[in-house]
């Protein structure tokens, strides 16, 4: 699996609009993309202007080229166009066999 990570720096004044753009446009496009396993948008705890969009792609996506050249790219870029200059970094990684579960039980929080 390939993991695409894009870090955005979005001023607090634009946070709501950015989250809305990702929620409405990007989410719809990724949900319809057969090469996308999952995605998530997270926000920095210490620096709330920092957002990370993490997308999990299939390995049969021609080394991501198929995704970048596919029919989903143009609408995705159109939705993110106002935020392109906010991209601080973007990179693609590949999973390794090193993985495991932690001790926490998903859905249960500490008191």
CSV table of C-alpha atoms in Angstrom, one decimal:
chain,number,residue,atom,x,y,z
A,1,UNK,CA,0.0,0.0,0.0
A,2,UNK,CA,1.2,3.5,-0.7
A,3,UNK,CA,0.5,6.4,1.7
A,4,UNK,CA,0.4,9.9,0.3
A,5,UNK,CA,0.9,12.6,3.0
A,6,UNK,CA,0.2,16.3,2.3
A,7,UNK,CA,0.9,18.8,5.0
A,8,UNK,CA,-0.9,22.1,4.7
A,9,UNK,CA,-0.4,25.3,6.7
A,10,UNK,CA,-3.8,27.1,6.9
A,11,UNK,CA,-4.3,30.3,8.9
A,12,UNK,CA,-7.0,30.0,11.6
A,13,UNK,CA,-9.2,32.4,9.6
A,14,UNK,CA,-9.4,29.9,6.7
A,15,UNK,CA,-9.7,26.7,8.8
A,16,UNK,CA,-13.5,26.3,8.5
A,17,UNK,CA,-13.4,26.8,4.7
A,18,UNK,CA,-10.5,24.4,4.3
A,19,UNK,CA,-12.1,21.7,6.3
A,20,UNK,CA,-15.4,22.2,4.4
A,21,UNK,CA,-13.6,21.9,1.1
A,22,UNK,CA,-11.9,18.7,2.1
A,23,UNK,CA,-15.1,17.3,3.6
A,24,UNK,CA,-17.4,18.1,0.7
A,25,UNK,CA,-15.1,17.9,-2.4
A,26,UNK,CA,-12.1,15.8,-1.6
A,27,UNK,CA,-14.0,13.2,0.4
A,28,UNK,CA,-16.5,12.7,-2.4
A,29,UNK,CA,-13.7,12.3,-5.0
A,30,UNK,CA,-11.7,9.9,-2.9
A,31,UNK,CA,-14.7,7.8,-1.9
A,32,UNK,CA,-15.4,7.3,-5.6
A,33,UNK,CA,-11.8,6.4,-6.5
A,34,UNK,CA,-11.3,2.6,-6.7
A,35,UNK,CA,-7.5,3.1,-6.0
A,36,UNK,CA,-8.2,4.8,-2.7
A,37,UNK,CA,-8.4,2.6,0.4
A,38,UNK,CA,-9.0,5.3,3.0
A,39,UNK,CA,-8.2,8.9,3.8
A,40,UNK,CA,-8.2,11.2,6.8
A,41,UNK,CA,-7.6,14.9,7.6
A,42,UNK,CA,-5.9,15.6,10.9
A,43,UNK,CA,-5.1,18.9,12.6
A,44,UNK,CA,-2.1,19.8,14.7
A,45,UNK,CA,-2.6,19.8,18.5
A,46,UNK,CA,0.3,22.1,19.3
A,47,UNK,CA,-0.1,24.1,16.0
A,48,UNK,CA,-3.7,24.1,14.8
A,49,UNK,CA,-2.7,25.8,11.6
A,50,UNK,CA,-1.1,22.6,10.5
A,51,UNK,CA,-3.3,20.0,8.7
A,52,UNK,CA,-2.2,16.6,7.4
A,53,UNK,CA,-4.2,14.9,4.6
A,54,UNK,CA,-3.3,11.2,4.6
A,55,UNK,CA,-4.5,9.0,1.7
A,56,UNK,CA,-4.0,5.3,1.4
A,57,UNK,CA,-3.7,4.1,-2.2
A,58,UNK,CA,-3.6,0.6,-3.7
A,59,UNK,CA,-0.2,-0.7,-4.9
A,60,UNK,CA,-1.7,-1.3,-8.4
A,61,UNK,CA,-1.9,2.4,-9.0
A,62,UNK,CA,1.2,2.4,-11.2
A,63,UNK,CA,3.4,3.9,-8.6
A,64,UNK,CA,0.9,6.6,-8.0
A,65,UNK,CA,1.2,7.8,-11.6
A,66,UNK,CA,-2.1,6.2,-12.4
A,67,UNK,CA,-3.8,8.2,-9.6
A,68,UNK,CA,-2.1,11.4,-10.7
A,69,UNK,CA,-3.0,10.9,-14.3
A,70,UNK,CA,-6.5,9.5,-13.8
A,71,UNK,CA,-9.9,11.0,-14.1
A,72,UNK,CA,-10.0,11.9,-10.4
A,73,UNK,CA,-7.0,14.3,-10.5
A,74,UNK,CA,-8.6,17.3,-12.2
A,75,UNK,CA,-11.6,17.6,-9.9
A,76,UNK,CA,-9.3,16.9,-6.9
A,77,UNK,CA,-7.0,19.8,-7.9
A,78,UNK,CA,-9.9,22.1,-8.6
A,79,UNK,CA,-11.3,21.5,-5.1
A,80,UNK,CA,-7.9,22.1,-3.5
A,81,UNK,CA,-6.7,24.9,-5.8
A,82,UNK,CA,-7.3,27.7,-3.2
A,83,UNK,CA,-5.0,25.8,-0.9
A,84,UNK,CA,-2.2,24.8,-3.2
A,85,UNK,CA,0.1,27.5,-1.9
A,86,UNK,CA,-0.6,26.3,1.7
A,87,UNK,CA,1.1,23.0,1.0
A,88,UNK,CA,4.2,22.8,3.1
A,89,UNK,CA,5.3,19.3,2.0
A,90,UNK,CA,4.0,16.3,0.2
A,91,UNK,CA,5.4,12.8,-0.1
A,92,UNK,CA,4.5,9.2,-0.8
A,93,UNK,CA,5.6,6.3,1.3
A,94,UNK,CA,5.2,2.5,1.0
A,95,UNK,CA,4.1,0.3,3.9
A,96,UNK,CA,6.5,-2.3,5.3
A,97,UNK,CA,5.8,-5.5,7.1
A,98,UNK,CA,6.5,-3.8,10.4
A,99,UNK,CA,3.1,-3.1,12.0
A,100,UNK,CA,1.0,-4.1,14.9
A,101,UNK,CA,-1.8,-3.2,17.3
A,102,UNK,CA,-1.3,-1.1,20.4
A,103,UNK,CA,-2.8,-1.9,23.8
A,104,UNK,CA,-5.7,0.6,23.6
A,105,UNK,CA,-9.2,-0.6,22.7
A,106,UNK,CA,-10.6,1.4,19.9
A,107,UNK,CA,-13.7,3.4,21.0
A,108,UNK,CA,-12.9,3.3,24.7
A,109,UNK,CA,-11.4,6.4,26.2
A,110,UNK,CA,-9.7,6.8,29.6
A,111,UNK,CA,-11.8,8.5,32.3
